[in-house]
Coordinates of C-alpha atoms and ligand atoms in Angstrom, one line a residue:
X18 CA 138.6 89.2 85.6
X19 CA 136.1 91.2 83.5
X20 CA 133.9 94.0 84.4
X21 CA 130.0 92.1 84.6
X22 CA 127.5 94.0 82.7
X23 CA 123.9 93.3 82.7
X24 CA 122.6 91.8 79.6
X25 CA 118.7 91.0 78.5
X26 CA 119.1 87.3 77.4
X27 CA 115.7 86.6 76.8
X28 CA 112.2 88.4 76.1
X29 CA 109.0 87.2 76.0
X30 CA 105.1 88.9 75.2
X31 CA 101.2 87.9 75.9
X32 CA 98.5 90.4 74.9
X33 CA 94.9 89.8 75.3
X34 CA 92.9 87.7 71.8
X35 CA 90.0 90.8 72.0
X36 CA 90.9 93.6 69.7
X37 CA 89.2 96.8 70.2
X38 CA 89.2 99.1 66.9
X39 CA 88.9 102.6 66.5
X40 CA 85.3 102.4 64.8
X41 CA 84.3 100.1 67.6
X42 CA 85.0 103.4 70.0
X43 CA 83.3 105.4 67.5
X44 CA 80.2 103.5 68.9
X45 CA 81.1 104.1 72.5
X46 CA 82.7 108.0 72.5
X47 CA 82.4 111.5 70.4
X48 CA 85.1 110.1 68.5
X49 CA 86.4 109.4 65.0
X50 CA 89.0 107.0 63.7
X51 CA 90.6 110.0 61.5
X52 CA 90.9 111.5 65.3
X53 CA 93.0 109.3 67.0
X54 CA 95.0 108.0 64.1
X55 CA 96.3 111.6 63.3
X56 CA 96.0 112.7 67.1
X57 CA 98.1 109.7 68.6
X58 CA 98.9 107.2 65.9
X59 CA 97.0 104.2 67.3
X60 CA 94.5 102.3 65.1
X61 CA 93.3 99.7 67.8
X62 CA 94.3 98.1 70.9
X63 CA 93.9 94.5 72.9
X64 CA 91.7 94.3 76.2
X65 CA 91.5 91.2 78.9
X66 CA 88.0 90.8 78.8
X67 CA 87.5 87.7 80.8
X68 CA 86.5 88.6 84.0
X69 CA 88.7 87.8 87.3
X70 CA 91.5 87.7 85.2
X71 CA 94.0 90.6 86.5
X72 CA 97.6 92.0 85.4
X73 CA 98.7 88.7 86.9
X74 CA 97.2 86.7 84.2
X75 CA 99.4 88.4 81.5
X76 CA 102.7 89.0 83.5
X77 CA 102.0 84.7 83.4
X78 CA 102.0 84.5 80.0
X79 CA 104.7 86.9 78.9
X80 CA 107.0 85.0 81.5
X81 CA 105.5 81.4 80.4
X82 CA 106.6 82.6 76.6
X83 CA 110.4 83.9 77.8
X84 CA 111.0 80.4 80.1
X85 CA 109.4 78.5 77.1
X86 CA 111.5 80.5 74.4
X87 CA 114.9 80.4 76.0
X88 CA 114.5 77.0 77.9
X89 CA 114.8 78.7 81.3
X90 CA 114.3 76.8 84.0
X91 CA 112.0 78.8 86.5
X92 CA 113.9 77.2 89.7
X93 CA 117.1 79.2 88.6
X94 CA 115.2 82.9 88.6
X95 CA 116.5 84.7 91.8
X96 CA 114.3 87.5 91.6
X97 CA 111.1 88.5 89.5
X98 CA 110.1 92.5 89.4
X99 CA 106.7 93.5 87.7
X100 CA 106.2 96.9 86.9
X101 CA 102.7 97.8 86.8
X102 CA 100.1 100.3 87.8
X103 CA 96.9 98.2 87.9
X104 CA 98.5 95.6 90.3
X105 CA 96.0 92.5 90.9
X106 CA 95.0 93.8 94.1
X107 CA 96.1 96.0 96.6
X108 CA 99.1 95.3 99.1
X109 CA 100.0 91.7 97.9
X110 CA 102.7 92.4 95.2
X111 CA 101.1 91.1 92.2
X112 CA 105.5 89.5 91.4
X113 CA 104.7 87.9 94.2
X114 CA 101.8 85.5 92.6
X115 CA 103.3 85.5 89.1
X116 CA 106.8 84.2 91.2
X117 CA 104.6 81.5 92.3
X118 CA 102.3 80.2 89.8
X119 CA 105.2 79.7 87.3
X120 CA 107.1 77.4 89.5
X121 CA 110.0 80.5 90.2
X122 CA 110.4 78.5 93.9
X123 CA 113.5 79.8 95.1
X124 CA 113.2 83.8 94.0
X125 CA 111.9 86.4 95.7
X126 CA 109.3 89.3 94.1
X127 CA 108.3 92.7 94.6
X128 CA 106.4 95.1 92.5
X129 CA 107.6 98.6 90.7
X130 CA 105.6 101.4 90.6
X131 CA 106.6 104.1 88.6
X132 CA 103.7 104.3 85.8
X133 CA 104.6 104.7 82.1
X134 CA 108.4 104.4 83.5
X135 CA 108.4 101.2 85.8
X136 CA 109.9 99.3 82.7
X137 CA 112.7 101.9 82.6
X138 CA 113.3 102.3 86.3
X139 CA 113.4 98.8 86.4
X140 CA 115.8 98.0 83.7
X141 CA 118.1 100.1 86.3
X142 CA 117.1 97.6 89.3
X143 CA 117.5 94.5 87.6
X144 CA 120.9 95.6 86.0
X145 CA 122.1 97.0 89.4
X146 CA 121.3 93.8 91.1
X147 CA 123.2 91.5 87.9
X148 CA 126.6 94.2 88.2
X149 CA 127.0 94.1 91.6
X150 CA 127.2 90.2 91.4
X151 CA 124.4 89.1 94.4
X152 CA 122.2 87.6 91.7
X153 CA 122.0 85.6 88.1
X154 CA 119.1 86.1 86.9
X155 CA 116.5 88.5 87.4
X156 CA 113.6 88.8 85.5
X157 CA 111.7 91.8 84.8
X158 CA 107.8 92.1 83.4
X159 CA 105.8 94.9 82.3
X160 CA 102.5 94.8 82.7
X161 CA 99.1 96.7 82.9
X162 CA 95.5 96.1 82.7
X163 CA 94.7 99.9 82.0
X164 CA 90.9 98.6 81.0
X165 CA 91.0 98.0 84.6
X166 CA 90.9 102.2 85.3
X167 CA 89.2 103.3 82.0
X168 CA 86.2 105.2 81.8
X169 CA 85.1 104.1 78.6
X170 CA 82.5 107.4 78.7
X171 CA 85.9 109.3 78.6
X172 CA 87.0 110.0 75.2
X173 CA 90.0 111.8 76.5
X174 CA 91.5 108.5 77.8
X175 CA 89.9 105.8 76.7
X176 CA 91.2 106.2 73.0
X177 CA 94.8 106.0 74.0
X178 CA 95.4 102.5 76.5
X179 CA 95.3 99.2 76.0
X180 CA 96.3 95.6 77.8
X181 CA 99.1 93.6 77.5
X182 CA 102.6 92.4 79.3
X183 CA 106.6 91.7 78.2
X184 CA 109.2 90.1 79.7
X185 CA 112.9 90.4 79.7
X186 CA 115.4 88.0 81.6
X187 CA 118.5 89.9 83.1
X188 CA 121.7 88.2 83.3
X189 CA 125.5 88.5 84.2
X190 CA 127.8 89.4 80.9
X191 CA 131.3 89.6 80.2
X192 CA 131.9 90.9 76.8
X193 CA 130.7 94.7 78.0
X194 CA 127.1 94.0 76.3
X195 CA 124.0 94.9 78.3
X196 CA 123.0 98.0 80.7
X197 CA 125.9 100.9 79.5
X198 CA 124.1 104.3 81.1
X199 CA 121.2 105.8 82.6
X200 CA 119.8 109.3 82.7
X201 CA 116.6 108.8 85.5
X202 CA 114.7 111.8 86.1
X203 CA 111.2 112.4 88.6
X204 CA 109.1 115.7 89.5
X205 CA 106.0 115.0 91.8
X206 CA 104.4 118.4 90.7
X207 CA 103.4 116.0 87.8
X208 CA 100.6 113.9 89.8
X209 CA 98.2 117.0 89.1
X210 CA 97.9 116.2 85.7
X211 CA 97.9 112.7 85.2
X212 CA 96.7 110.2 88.4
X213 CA 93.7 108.3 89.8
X214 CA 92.4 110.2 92.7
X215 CA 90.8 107.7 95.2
X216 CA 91.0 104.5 96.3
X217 CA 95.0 104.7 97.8
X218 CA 96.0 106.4 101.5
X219 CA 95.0 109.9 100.8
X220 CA 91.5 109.6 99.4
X221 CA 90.3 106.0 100.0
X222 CA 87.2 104.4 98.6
X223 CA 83.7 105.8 99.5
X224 CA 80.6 105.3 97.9
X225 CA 81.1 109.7 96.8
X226 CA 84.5 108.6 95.3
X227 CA 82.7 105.9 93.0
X228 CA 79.7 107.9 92.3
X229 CA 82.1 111.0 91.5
X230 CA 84.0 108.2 89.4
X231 CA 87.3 109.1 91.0
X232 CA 88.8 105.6 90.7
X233 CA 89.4 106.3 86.9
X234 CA 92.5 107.7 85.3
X235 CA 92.5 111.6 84.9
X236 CA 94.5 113.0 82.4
X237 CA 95.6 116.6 81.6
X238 CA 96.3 115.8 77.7
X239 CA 97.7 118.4 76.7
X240 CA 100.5 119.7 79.9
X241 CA 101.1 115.8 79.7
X242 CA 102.2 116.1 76.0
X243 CA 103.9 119.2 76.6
X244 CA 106.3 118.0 79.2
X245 CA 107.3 114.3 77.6
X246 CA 107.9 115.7 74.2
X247 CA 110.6 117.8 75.9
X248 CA 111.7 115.5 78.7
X249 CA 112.0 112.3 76.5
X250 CA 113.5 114.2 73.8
X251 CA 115.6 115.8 76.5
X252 CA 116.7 112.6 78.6
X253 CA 117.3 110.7 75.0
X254 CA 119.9 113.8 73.9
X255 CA 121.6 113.7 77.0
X256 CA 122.6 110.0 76.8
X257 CA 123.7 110.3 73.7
X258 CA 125.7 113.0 74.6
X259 CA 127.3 111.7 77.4
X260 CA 128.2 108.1 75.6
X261 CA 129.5 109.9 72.5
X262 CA 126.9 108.2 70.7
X263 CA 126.0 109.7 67.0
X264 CA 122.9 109.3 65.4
X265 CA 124.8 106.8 63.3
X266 CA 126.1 105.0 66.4
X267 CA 122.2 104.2 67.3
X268 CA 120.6 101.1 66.0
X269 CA 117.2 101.0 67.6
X270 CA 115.1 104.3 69.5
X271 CA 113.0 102.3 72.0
X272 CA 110.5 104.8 73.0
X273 CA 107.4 104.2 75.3
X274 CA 104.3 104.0 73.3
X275 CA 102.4 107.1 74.4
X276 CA 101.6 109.3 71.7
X277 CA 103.3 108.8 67.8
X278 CA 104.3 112.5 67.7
X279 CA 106.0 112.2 71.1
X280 CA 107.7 109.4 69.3
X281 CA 108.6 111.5 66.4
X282 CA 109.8 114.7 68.6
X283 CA 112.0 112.2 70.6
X284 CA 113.6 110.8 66.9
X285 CA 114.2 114.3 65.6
X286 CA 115.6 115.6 68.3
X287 CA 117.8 112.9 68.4
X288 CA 118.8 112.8 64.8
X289 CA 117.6 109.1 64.1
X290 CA 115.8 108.1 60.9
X291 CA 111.8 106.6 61.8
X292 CA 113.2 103.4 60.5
X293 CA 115.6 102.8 63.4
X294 CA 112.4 103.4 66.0
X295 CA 110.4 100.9 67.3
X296 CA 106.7 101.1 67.0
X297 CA 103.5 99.0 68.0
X298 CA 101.3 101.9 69.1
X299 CA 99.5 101.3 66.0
X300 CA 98.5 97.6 67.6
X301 CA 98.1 98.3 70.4
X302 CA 98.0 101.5 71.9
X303 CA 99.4 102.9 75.1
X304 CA 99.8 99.5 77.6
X305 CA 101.5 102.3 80.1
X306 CA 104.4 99.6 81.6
X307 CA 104.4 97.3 78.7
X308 CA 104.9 99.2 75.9
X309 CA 109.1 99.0 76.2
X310 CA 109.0 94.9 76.5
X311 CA 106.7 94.5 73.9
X312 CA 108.9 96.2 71.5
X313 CA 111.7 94.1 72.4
X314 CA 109.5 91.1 71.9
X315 CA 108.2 92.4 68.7
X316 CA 111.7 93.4 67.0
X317 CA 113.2 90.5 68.4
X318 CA 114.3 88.6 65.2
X319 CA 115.5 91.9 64.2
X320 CA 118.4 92.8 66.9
X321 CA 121.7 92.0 67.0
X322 CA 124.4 91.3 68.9
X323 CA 126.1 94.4 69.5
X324 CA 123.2 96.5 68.6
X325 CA 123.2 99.7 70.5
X326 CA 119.7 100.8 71.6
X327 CA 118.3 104.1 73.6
X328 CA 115.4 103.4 75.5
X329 CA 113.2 106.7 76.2
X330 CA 110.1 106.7 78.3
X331 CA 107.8 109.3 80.3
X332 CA 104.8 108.9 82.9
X333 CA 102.5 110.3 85.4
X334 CA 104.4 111.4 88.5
X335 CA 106.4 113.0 86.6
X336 CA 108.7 110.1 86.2
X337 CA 111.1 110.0 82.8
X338 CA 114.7 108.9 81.4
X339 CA 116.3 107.3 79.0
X340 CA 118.8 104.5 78.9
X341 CA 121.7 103.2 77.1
X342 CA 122.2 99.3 76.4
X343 CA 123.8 96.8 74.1
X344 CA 122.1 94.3 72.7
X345 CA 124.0 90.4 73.6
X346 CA 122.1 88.0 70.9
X347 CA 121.0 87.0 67.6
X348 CA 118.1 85.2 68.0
Ligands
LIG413 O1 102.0 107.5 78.8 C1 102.0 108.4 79.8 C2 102.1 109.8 79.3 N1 101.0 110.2 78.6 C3 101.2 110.8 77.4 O2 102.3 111.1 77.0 C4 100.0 111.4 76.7 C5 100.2 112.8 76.3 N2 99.1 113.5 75.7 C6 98.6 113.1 74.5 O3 99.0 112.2 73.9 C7 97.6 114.1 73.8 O4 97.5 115.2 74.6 C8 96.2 113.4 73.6 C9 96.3 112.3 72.6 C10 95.7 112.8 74.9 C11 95.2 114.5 73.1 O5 95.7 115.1 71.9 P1 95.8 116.7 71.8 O6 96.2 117.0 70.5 O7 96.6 117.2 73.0 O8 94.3 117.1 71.9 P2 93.6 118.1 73.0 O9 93.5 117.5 74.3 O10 94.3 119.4 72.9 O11 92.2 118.2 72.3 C12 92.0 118.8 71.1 C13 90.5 118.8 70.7 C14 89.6 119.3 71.9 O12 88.5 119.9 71.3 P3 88.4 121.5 71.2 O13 88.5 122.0 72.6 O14 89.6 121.9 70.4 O15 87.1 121.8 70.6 C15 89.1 118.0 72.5 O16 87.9 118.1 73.2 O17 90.1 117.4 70.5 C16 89.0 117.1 71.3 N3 89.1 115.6 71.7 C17 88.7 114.6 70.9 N4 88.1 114.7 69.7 C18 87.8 113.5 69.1 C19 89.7 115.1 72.8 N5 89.6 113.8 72.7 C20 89.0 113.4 71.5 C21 88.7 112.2 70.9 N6 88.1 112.3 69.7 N7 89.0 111.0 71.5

């Protein structure tokens, strides 16, 4: 019998109707479209606006689009992960709720936190589960409402993030396509410089924490830059390296959607031409642990079997990687 591999066999996207434009922040911040085109290559971004709708309500969607795409049958899903940092609420898994509500009856759910990674680590979860032969189908989601923790007074993050969720369905292969390699990589000295500071175990809510507006993502810009243009760039190299993979050999960069010059630092380093990289930052900005499904969702009618892509992402923690996987359909 052949080896199983882990193949995506379906994606699927949702992001909110409500675009928010660079000159509509110009109205809001000290800011200037020239800015953050040149400074981070986004031009706008999508936000849920309707209110009491949560990452939920967009994990929903993306999976409603996959099931409906690839005539899935919900019944059949095993086990649904969603990576997200702006879960619905705390301690209920939000997987849990999305499990239910579309009709997954007989999987179990749990969420993955890893920030602008949790796509990545998950890829490795999901694939681990499908080799090892326990379960057939595992679907993964991406999702964040980052309007959720934005201080829209804060021109140093409220530029960069957006809303929206993907989905990709995980299932057994056996002509050696899906998951080939992983290079997974954390340092915790990296929660200094990009976090929320209340509202979990070690500084819970208070009425100081809200006043002192503590519940909002900090960022240190510029050591955050510093370390994922090397890391990515770094973690990307190595997997290359250690697959024997040539620039030639690499059909599609999948980077996280950060920043476009972390994008293009990753790309160099690695030797690909822009055209093989994926991009939707322009559309819609950093959606944190989105941004690697919705690329798959958006190239979609472009892949093909056999493709060989590297995924690279990097997030607060520190958590980064990169990983290697073959592409197993022409849509
Ligand atoms: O996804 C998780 C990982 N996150 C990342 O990878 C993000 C990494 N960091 C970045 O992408 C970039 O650091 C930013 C886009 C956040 C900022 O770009 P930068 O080139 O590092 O700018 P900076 O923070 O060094 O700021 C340069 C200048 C400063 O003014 P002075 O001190 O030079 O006078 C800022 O005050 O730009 C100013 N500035 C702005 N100006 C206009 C900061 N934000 C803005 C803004 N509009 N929105």
């Amino acid at each position: 019998m052949s080896k199983i591999s882990a193949a995506i066999t379906a994606v699927g996207k949702y992001v909110p109707d409500f675009v928010l434009t660079n000159k509509d922040l110009e109205k809001m911040v000290e800011t200037n479209d020239e800015w953050i085109t040149s400074r981070t290559g986004i031009k706008e971004r999508r936000i849920l606006k309707e209110e009491g709708k949560g990452t939920s309500f967009m994990a929903i969607k993306a999976a409603e689009d996959l099931l409906q795409k690839s005539g899935t049958d919900p019944k059949e899903i095993d086990l649904i992960i969603v990576g997200t940092a702006t879960p619905d609420i705390q301690v209920a898994a939000t997987a849990a709720y999305v499990a239910s509500e579309i009709g997954a009856s007989n999987a179990f759910a749990y969420d993955l936190e890893a920030a602008c990674s949790s796509f990545l680590y998950g890829i490795s979860t999901a694939s681990s589960y499908i080799e090892c032969g326990r379960y057939k189908k595992v679907l993964l989601i991406g999702a964040d409402k980052m309007s959720s923790i934005l201080d829209y007074t804060d021109r140093t993050t409220c530029i960069i993030f957006g809303d929206g969720a993907g989905a990709a369905l995980f299932e057994p292969n056996e002509e050696g396509l899906g998951f080939q390699d992983e290079y997974l990589r954390s340092d915790g000295i990296g929660r200094n410089f990009l976090k929320i500071d209340a509202g979990g175990s070690q500084l819970p809510a208070s009425e100081e924490t809200v006043k002192n507006k503590q519940h909002f993502v900090y960022q240190d810009g510029k050591t955050v830059f510093k370390f994922a243009v090397s890391n990515m760039a770094d973690a990307a190299a190595k997997i290359m390296e250690r697959n024997n993979l040539e620039e030639k050999d690499v059909d599609w960069l999948v980077p996280h959607q950060a920043n476009k010059r972390i994008i293009d630092a990753t790309a160099k380093r690695m030797g690909v031409n822009p055209s093989k990289v994926m991009m939707n930052i322009q559309k819609y900005g950093n959606t944190t642990s989105a941004t690697l499904p919705l690329l798959l969702a958006d190239y979609e009618k472009e892949l093909k079997k056999g493709d060989n892509l590297v995924f690279a992402a990097f997030g607060g923690g520190f958590t980064w990687g990169s990983i290697y996987l073959k592409w197993a359909y022409n849509s």
